[in-house]
């Protein structure tokens, strides 16, 4: 993805809202991933640093890993994420379970 570091907030919102939409969970993703440079390609990537907050839910871990892979592989563009964030934020809010 181009401009990954310039879109940190968008990426965070996209990941958070995707989880909320799929699992009806409001999870604080702070510390669950970081941005790093790929050693081979020198491109910026998202590196998963999952804590037990994510690891105790295998389906959530798999889902979040897949989203991160899509972003890292360039299959998830900035425009796509903006569109999805607008869609998620425009939907009728459902009560979410909060996991801290």
Tab-separated table of C-alpha atoms in Angstrom:
chain	number	residue	atom	x	y	z
A	1	UNK	CA	0.000	0.000	0.000
A	2	UNK	CA	1.287	3.398	-0.929
A	3	UNK	CA	1.685	5.999	1.818
A	4	UNK	CA	1.174	3.485	4.640
A	5	UNK	CA	2.648	5.735	7.312
A	6	UNK	CA	0.540	8.663	6.109
A	7	UNK	CA	-2.594	6.559	6.550
A	8	UNK	CA	-2.017	5.124	10.015
A	9	UNK	CA	-5.284	6.528	11.384
A	10	UNK	CA	-7.263	5.198	8.405
A	11	UNK	CA	-5.694	1.754	8.766
A	12	UNK	CA	-6.468	1.693	12.474
A	13	UNK	CA	-10.093	2.741	11.913
A	14	UNK	CA	-10.467	0.215	9.078
A	15	UNK	CA	-9.160	-2.656	11.204
A	16	UNK	CA	-11.207	-1.649	14.265
A	17	UNK	CA	-14.438	-1.156	12.330
A	18	UNK	CA	-13.941	-4.389	10.385
A	19	UNK	CA	-13.639	-6.296	13.658
A	20	UNK	CA	-16.667	-4.499	15.087
A	21	UNK	CA	-18.675	-5.333	11.981
A	22	UNK	CA	-17.642	-8.983	11.818
A	23	UNK	CA	-17.594	-9.888	15.520
A	24	UNK	CA	-19.649	-7.157	17.252
A	25	UNK	CA	-16.591	-6.416	19.382
A	26	UNK	CA	-15.001	-3.094	20.236
A	27	UNK	CA	-11.351	-3.995	20.763
A	28	UNK	CA	-8.583	-1.533	21.483
A	29	UNK	CA	-5.928	-2.501	18.922
A	30	UNK	CA	-3.168	-0.493	20.609
A	31	UNK	CA	-0.083	-2.721	20.738
A	32	UNK	CA	-1.604	-5.431	18.523
A	33	UNK	CA	0.390	-4.426	15.437
A	34	UNK	CA	3.220	-2.128	14.435
A	35	UNK	CA	4.658	-0.695	11.252
A	36	UNK	CA	8.016	-2.006	10.063
A	37	UNK	CA	10.146	-2.095	6.947
A	38	UNK	CA	10.291	-5.384	5.061
A	39	UNK	CA	13.929	-6.483	5.053
A	40	UNK	CA	13.845	-7.782	1.475
A	41	UNK	CA	11.553	-5.374	-0.362
A	42	UNK	CA	12.264	-2.313	1.835
A	43	UNK	CA	8.510	-1.555	1.769
A	44	UNK	CA	6.597	-0.562	4.888
A	45	UNK	CA	4.396	-3.338	6.223
A	46	UNK	CA	2.146	-3.984	9.167
A	47	UNK	CA	3.651	-6.528	11.539
A	48	UNK	CA	1.305	-8.363	13.880
A	49	UNK	CA	2.329	-8.212	17.549
A	50	UNK	CA	-0.795	-9.870	18.897
A	51	UNK	CA	-1.278	-10.072	22.643
A	52	UNK	CA	-3.518	-12.493	24.520
A	53	UNK	CA	-6.374	-10.064	23.933
A	54	UNK	CA	-6.373	-11.273	20.295
A	55	UNK	CA	-4.766	-14.706	20.678
A	56	UNK	CA	-7.539	-16.073	22.917
A	57	UNK	CA	-9.980	-15.681	19.992
A	58	UNK	CA	-8.618	-17.876	17.152
A	59	UNK	CA	-11.227	-16.632	14.667
A	60	UNK	CA	-10.408	-13.016	15.475
A	61	UNK	CA	-6.676	-13.675	15.115
A	62	UNK	CA	-7.220	-15.307	11.728
A	63	UNK	CA	-9.516	-12.491	10.570
A	64	UNK	CA	-7.138	-9.724	11.661
A	65	UNK	CA	-4.157	-11.580	10.164
A	66	UNK	CA	-6.000	-11.821	6.847
A	67	UNK	CA	-6.830	-8.089	6.857
A	68	UNK	CA	-3.210	-7.220	7.608
A	69	UNK	CA	-2.004	-9.529	4.822
A	70	UNK	CA	-4.385	-7.892	2.346
A	71	UNK	CA	-3.026	-4.473	3.257
A	72	UNK	CA	0.608	-5.631	3.135
A	73	UNK	CA	0.134	-7.312	-0.253
A	74	UNK	CA	-1.415	-4.185	-1.741
A	75	UNK	CA	-4.793	-5.847	-2.302
A	76	UNK	CA	-6.464	-3.380	0.052
A	77	UNK	CA	-6.062	0.178	-1.209
A	78	UNK	CA	-6.484	3.470	0.602
A	79	UNK	CA	-9.602	4.182	-1.460
A	80	UNK	CA	-11.099	0.809	-0.540
A	81	UNK	CA	-10.415	1.374	3.163
A	82	UNK	CA	-11.942	4.867	3.047
A	83	UNK	CA	-15.035	3.459	1.362
A	84	UNK	CA	-15.377	0.664	3.918
A	85	UNK	CA	-14.855	3.049	6.860
A	86	UNK	CA	-17.577	5.358	5.504
A	87	UNK	CA	-19.851	2.344	5.048
A	88	UNK	CA	-19.219	0.999	8.563
A	89	UNK	CA	-19.629	4.418	10.172
A	90	UNK	CA	-22.835	5.060	8.241
A	91	UNK	CA	-24.533	1.863	9.339
A	92	UNK	CA	-26.943	1.760	12.231
A	93	UNK	CA	-24.875	1.339	15.342
A	94	UNK	CA	-25.369	-1.945	17.146
A	95	UNK	CA	-24.322	-2.442	20.751
A	96	UNK	CA	-20.756	-3.737	20.859
A	97	UNK	CA	-19.096	-5.888	23.468
A	98	UNK	CA	-16.013	-4.112	24.752
A	99	UNK	CA	-12.847	-6.123	25.295
A	100	UNK	CA	-10.073	-4.213	26.983
